[in-house]
């Protein structure tokens, strides 16, 4: 087997132009982001005015509304194409007693926590608006025409529902760690299914993997379809029933690539590289092995997506990654 010094450059995994899931700029989402930012600025002005007038309750409520708009604008940036900007710090080198040295890639927590913060801020606004109305302090937080007892009760109900949803976003967030080793792929997962947490601990040796297949799950959102990249590891034998997750099949382990902190195309390229090159898998033992998952610069990915669209070689699917 060939050897490689730690001082040698890490291998480059393919070209950005060959990406399965081109990373596009979505002007619709970016327009929504700009609108949310504008509402956030307006809310900040109203909050400052409330503070100047000594209306602390109204200032607190409007401040929560500003946080909602800021959170929505950040989520909009990701949907608009600004994601996986660099190599995540959460991709780390692993030294497992069973599988040896490799790298671990966890699922992201940023999106779920941000959504929970948006919901919690919205809940705080709704509950504050209802509280100040029933206390007779102020009615400025309620929409015009809804400044009644019924309107306040509706805001309290909406706030309570949003608060429960925020808690569920954090508690029920799927958590998976993908360990990639010279010997194979190790998936440790915890999923909330049927009102209980299910745990899975699955290891696939490279010789057990028959093929690696990219796929997509399209979510219909009404006015736009959002595509979620999936990496399917087809195996020669059936997976243990107790270790199958929601999107697994009898002889296929599914990696929901968009949920992980690694850029999906780069993760797919690394798995395919290791599958096709048994004599190069030792690269995972290097101290800088995590650099294998460093994505191309964002500008290059946008440019490759434009070129793929203009040449007609794109995926031809609705929405985008």
PDB file of C-alpha atoms in Angstrom, residues 168-311:
ATOM      1  CA  UNK A 168     -40.537  20.326  20.366  1.00  0.00           C
ATOM      2  CA  UNK A 169     -38.036  21.710  17.832  1.00  0.00           C
ATOM      3  CA  UNK A 170     -35.291  21.341  20.406  1.00  0.00           C
ATOM      4  CA  UNK A 171     -36.374  18.136  22.130  1.00  0.00           C
ATOM      5  CA  UNK A 172     -37.356  16.156  19.021  1.00  0.00           C
ATOM      6  CA  UNK A 173     -34.496  17.282  16.792  1.00  0.00           C
ATOM      7  CA  UNK A 174     -32.983  14.225  15.053  1.00  0.00           C
ATOM      8  CA  UNK A 175     -29.390  13.697  16.083  1.00  0.00           C
ATOM      9  CA  UNK A 176     -27.035  11.601  14.040  1.00  0.00           C
ATOM     10  CA  UNK A 177     -23.256  11.240  13.908  1.00  0.00           C
ATOM     11  CA  UNK A 178     -21.676   9.759  10.801  1.00  0.00           C
ATOM     12  CA  UNK A 179     -18.270   8.236  11.462  1.00  0.00           C
ATOM     13  CA  UNK A 180     -16.142   7.656   8.360  1.00  0.00           C
ATOM     14  CA  UNK A 181     -13.224   5.244   8.815  1.00  0.00           C
ATOM     15  CA  UNK A 182     -10.820   3.256   6.623  1.00  0.00           C
ATOM     16  CA  UNK A 183     -12.802   0.180   7.655  1.00  0.00           C
ATOM     17  CA  UNK A 184     -16.277   1.522   6.885  1.00  0.00           C
ATOM     18  CA  UNK A 185     -19.090   3.905   7.831  1.00  0.00           C
ATOM     19  CA  UNK A 186     -20.541   4.089  11.337  1.00  0.00           C
ATOM     20  CA  UNK A 187     -23.932   5.759  11.850  1.00  0.00           C
ATOM     21  CA  UNK A 188     -25.153   6.554  15.367  1.00  0.00           C
ATOM     22  CA  UNK A 189     -28.609   8.089  15.430  1.00  0.00           C
ATOM     23  CA  UNK A 190     -31.443   9.127  17.699  1.00  0.00           C
ATOM     24  CA  UNK A 191     -34.849   9.809  16.160  1.00  0.00           C
ATOM     25  CA  UNK A 192     -38.227  10.722  17.607  1.00  0.00           C
ATOM     26  CA  UNK A 193     -40.748   8.311  16.088  1.00  0.00           C
ATOM     27  CA  UNK A 194     -44.198   7.308  17.312  1.00  0.00           C
ATOM     28  CA  UNK A 195     -43.909   9.294  20.555  1.00  0.00           C
ATOM     29  CA  UNK A 196     -40.652   7.606  21.582  1.00  0.00           C
ATOM     30  CA  UNK A 197     -36.951   8.081  20.906  1.00  0.00           C
ATOM     31  CA  UNK A 198     -35.389   5.363  18.789  1.00  0.00           C
ATOM     32  CA  UNK A 199     -31.659   4.754  18.782  1.00  0.00           C
ATOM     33  CA  UNK A 200     -29.701   3.152  15.983  1.00  0.00           C
ATOM     34  CA  UNK A 201     -26.080   2.018  15.873  1.00  0.00           C
ATOM     35  CA  UNK A 202     -25.187   0.782  12.402  1.00  0.00           C
ATOM     36  CA  UNK A 203     -21.781  -0.047  10.975  1.00  0.00           C
ATOM     37  CA  UNK A 204     -21.231  -0.826   7.294  1.00  0.00           C
ATOM     38  CA  UNK A 205     -17.856  -2.148   6.206  1.00  0.00           C
ATOM     39  CA  UNK A 206     -16.786  -0.882   2.789  1.00  0.00           C
ATOM     40  CA  UNK A 207     -16.965  -4.430   1.430  1.00  0.00           C
ATOM     41  CA  UNK A 208     -20.611  -4.570   2.531  1.00  0.00           C
ATOM     42  CA  UNK A 209     -21.509  -1.468   0.500  1.00  0.00           C
ATOM     43  CA  UNK A 210     -22.609  -2.469  -3.000  1.00  0.00           C
ATOM     44  CA  UNK A 211     -23.059   1.061  -4.317  1.00  0.00           C
ATOM     45  CA  UNK A 212     -23.481   4.675  -3.274  1.00  0.00           C
ATOM     46  CA  UNK A 213     -26.481   6.367  -4.882  1.00  0.00           C
ATOM     47  CA  UNK A 214     -27.398  10.057  -4.702  1.00  0.00           C
ATOM     48  CA  UNK A 215     -31.120  10.777  -4.484  1.00  0.00           C
ATOM     49  CA  UNK A 216     -33.502  13.580  -3.508  1.00  0.00           C
ATOM     50  CA  UNK A 217     -36.611  14.063  -1.409  1.00  0.00           C
ATOM     51  CA  UNK A 218     -38.739  16.943  -2.686  1.00  0.00           C
ATOM     52  CA  UNK A 219     -40.858  18.812  -0.136  1.00  0.00           C
ATOM     53  CA  UNK A 220     -43.763  20.795  -1.592  1.00  0.00           C
ATOM     54  CA  UNK A 221     -44.169  24.120   0.237  1.00  0.00           C
ATOM     55  CA  UNK A 222     -47.048  25.545  -1.803  1.00  0.00           C
ATOM     56  CA  UNK A 223     -45.302  28.124  -3.966  1.00  0.00           C
ATOM     57  CA  UNK A 224     -41.865  26.532  -4.155  1.00  0.00           C
ATOM     58  CA  UNK A 225     -40.463  23.006  -3.888  1.00  0.00           C
ATOM     59  CA  UNK A 226     -37.446  22.390  -1.679  1.00  0.00           C
ATOM     60  CA  UNK A 227     -35.120  19.504  -2.477  1.00  0.00           C
ATOM     61  CA  UNK A 228     -33.391  17.559   0.291  1.00  0.00           C
ATOM     62  CA  UNK A 229     -30.291  15.629  -0.856  1.00  0.00           C
ATOM     63  CA  UNK A 230     -30.075  11.993   0.208  1.00  0.00           C
ATOM     64  CA  UNK A 231     -27.111   9.608  -0.033  1.00  0.00           C
ATOM     65  CA  UNK A 232     -28.143   5.971  -0.193  1.00  0.00           C
ATOM     66  CA  UNK A 233     -25.690   3.236   0.763  1.00  0.00           C
ATOM     67  CA  UNK A 234     -26.964   0.070  -0.919  1.00  0.00           C
ATOM     68  CA  UNK A 235     -25.733  -3.066   0.826  1.00  0.00           C
ATOM     69  CA  UNK A 236     -25.278  -6.686  -0.213  1.00  0.00           C
ATOM     70  CA  UNK A 237     -27.333  -7.935   2.728  1.00  0.00           C
ATOM     71  CA  UNK A 238     -30.385  -6.681   4.586  1.00  0.00           C
ATOM     72  CA  UNK A 239     -29.880  -4.166   7.391  1.00  0.00           C
ATOM     73  CA  UNK A 240     -30.747  -5.222  10.944  1.00  0.00           C
ATOM     74  CA  UNK A 241     -34.401  -4.273  11.495  1.00  0.00           C
ATOM     75  CA  UNK A 242     -33.667  -2.573  14.821  1.00  0.00           C
ATOM     76  CA  UNK A 243     -31.132  -0.219  13.212  1.00  0.00           C
ATOM     77  CA  UNK A 244     -33.259   0.990  10.302  1.00  0.00           C
ATOM     78  CA  UNK A 245     -34.277   4.628  10.388  1.00  0.00           C
ATOM     79  CA  UNK A 246     -37.235   6.390   8.800  1.00  0.00           C
ATOM     80  CA  UNK A 247     -35.878   6.613   5.244  1.00  0.00           C
ATOM     81  CA  UNK A 248     -33.904   3.372   5.242  1.00  0.00           C
ATOM     82  CA  UNK A 249     -34.906   0.407   3.108  1.00  0.00           C
ATOM     83  CA  UNK A 250     -34.364  -3.285   3.671  1.00  0.00           C
ATOM     84  CA  UNK A 251     -30.898  -3.244   2.086  1.00  0.00           C
ATOM     85  CA  UNK A 252     -30.238   0.501   1.888  1.00  0.00           C
ATOM     86  CA  UNK A 253     -29.009   2.892   4.583  1.00  0.00           C
ATOM     87  CA  UNK A 254     -30.018   6.477   3.853  1.00  0.00           C
ATOM     88  CA  UNK A 255     -27.970   9.492   4.878  1.00  0.00           C
ATOM     89  CA  UNK A 256     -30.096  12.655   4.880  1.00  0.00           C
ATOM     90  CA  UNK A 257     -27.210  14.751   3.614  1.00  0.00           C
ATOM     91  CA  UNK A 258     -28.819  18.156   4.078  1.00  0.00           C
ATOM     92  CA  UNK A 259     -29.146  17.594   7.820  1.00  0.00           C
ATOM     93  CA  UNK A 260     -25.393  17.214   8.313  1.00  0.00           C
ATOM     94  CA  UNK A 261     -22.886  20.008   8.822  1.00  0.00           C
ATOM     95  CA  UNK A 262     -20.893  18.876   5.771  1.00  0.00           C
ATOM     96  CA  UNK A 263     -21.774  20.253   2.327  1.00  0.00           C
ATOM     97  CA  UNK A 264     -23.814  17.467   0.633  1.00  0.00           C
ATOM     98  CA  UNK A 265     -21.829  17.278  -2.623  1.00  0.00           C
ATOM     99  CA  UNK A 266     -18.530  17.131  -0.757  1.00  0.00           C
ATOM    100  CA  UNK A 267     -19.818  14.417   1.578  1.00  0.00           C
ATOM    101  CA  UNK A 268     -21.048  12.387  -1.404  1.00  0.00           C
ATOM    102  CA  UNK A 269     -17.698  12.825  -3.185  1.00  0.00           C
ATOM    103  CA  UNK A 270     -15.755  11.657  -0.126  1.00  0.00           C
ATOM    104  CA  UNK A 271     -17.873   8.525   0.365  1.00  0.00           C
ATOM    105  CA  UNK A 272     -17.620   7.659  -3.325  1.00  0.00           C
ATOM    106  CA  UNK A 273     -13.870   8.271  -3.321  1.00  0.00           C
ATOM    107  CA  UNK A 274     -13.376   5.927  -0.379  1.00  0.00           C
ATOM    108  CA  UNK A 275     -15.620   3.289  -1.918  1.00  0.00           C
ATOM    109  CA  UNK A 276     -13.748   3.390  -5.250  1.00  0.00           C
ATOM    110  CA  UNK A 277     -10.211   3.658  -3.831  1.00  0.00           C
ATOM    111  CA  UNK A 278      -9.517   1.044  -1.133  1.00  0.00           C
ATOM    112  CA  UNK A 279      -5.794   1.780  -1.260  1.00  0.00           C
ATOM    113  CA  UNK A 280      -6.396   5.467  -0.424  1.00  0.00           C
ATOM    114  CA  UNK A 281      -8.601   5.049   2.635  1.00  0.00           C
ATOM    115  CA  UNK A 282      -5.617   5.500   4.934  1.00  0.00           C
ATOM    116  CA  UNK A 283      -5.931   9.250   4.243  1.00  0.00           C
ATOM    117  CA  UNK A 284      -8.634   9.276   6.941  1.00  0.00           C
ATOM    118  CA  UNK A 285      -5.925   8.580   9.543  1.00  0.00           C
ATOM    119  CA  UNK A 286      -4.134  11.863   8.852  1.00  0.00           C
ATOM    120  CA  UNK A 287      -4.414  14.663  11.449  1.00  0.00           C
ATOM    121  CA  UNK A 288      -5.857  16.974   8.786  1.00  0.00           C
ATOM    122  CA  UNK A 289      -8.349  14.417   7.430  1.00  0.00           C
ATOM    123  CA  UNK A 290     -11.287  16.725   8.181  1.00  0.00           C
ATOM    124  CA  UNK A 291     -10.026  18.937   5.337  1.00  0.00           C
ATOM    125  CA  UNK A 292     -11.405  16.275   2.982  1.00  0.00           C
ATOM    126  CA  UNK A 293     -14.822  17.787   3.689  1.00  0.00           C
ATOM    127  CA  UNK A 294     -13.903  21.412   3.068  1.00  0.00           C
ATOM    128  CA  UNK A 295     -16.337  22.589   0.363  1.00  0.00           C
ATOM    129  CA  UNK A 296     -15.312  24.678  -2.655  1.00  0.00           C
ATOM    130  CA  UNK A 297     -15.630  28.461  -2.183  1.00  0.00           C
ATOM    131  CA  UNK A 298     -19.213  29.707  -2.270  1.00  0.00           C
ATOM    132  CA  UNK A 299     -18.524  31.848  -5.337  1.00  0.00           C
ATOM    133  CA  UNK A 300     -17.356  28.798  -7.292  1.00  0.00           C
ATOM    134  CA  UNK A 301     -20.470  26.851  -6.327  1.00  0.00           C
ATOM    135  CA  UNK A 302     -22.761  29.680  -7.462  1.00  0.00           C
ATOM    136  CA  UNK A 303     -20.841  29.974 -10.730  1.00  0.00           C
ATOM    137  CA  UNK A 304     -21.015  26.215 -11.342  1.00  0.00           C
ATOM    138  CA  UNK A 305     -24.784  26.273 -10.744  1.00  0.00           C
ATOM    139  CA  UNK A 306     -25.210  29.076 -13.282  1.00  0.00           C
ATOM    140  CA  UNK A 307     -23.105  27.239 -15.855  1.00  0.00           C
ATOM    141  CA  UNK A 308     -25.035  24.012 -15.286  1.00  0.00           C
ATOM    142  CA  UNK A 309     -28.331  25.851 -15.778  1.00  0.00           C
ATOM    143  CA  UNK A 310     -27.191  27.646 -18.930  1.00  0.00           C
ATOM    144  CA  UNK A 311     -25.812  24.442 -20.459  1.00  0.00           C
TER     145      UNK A 311
END
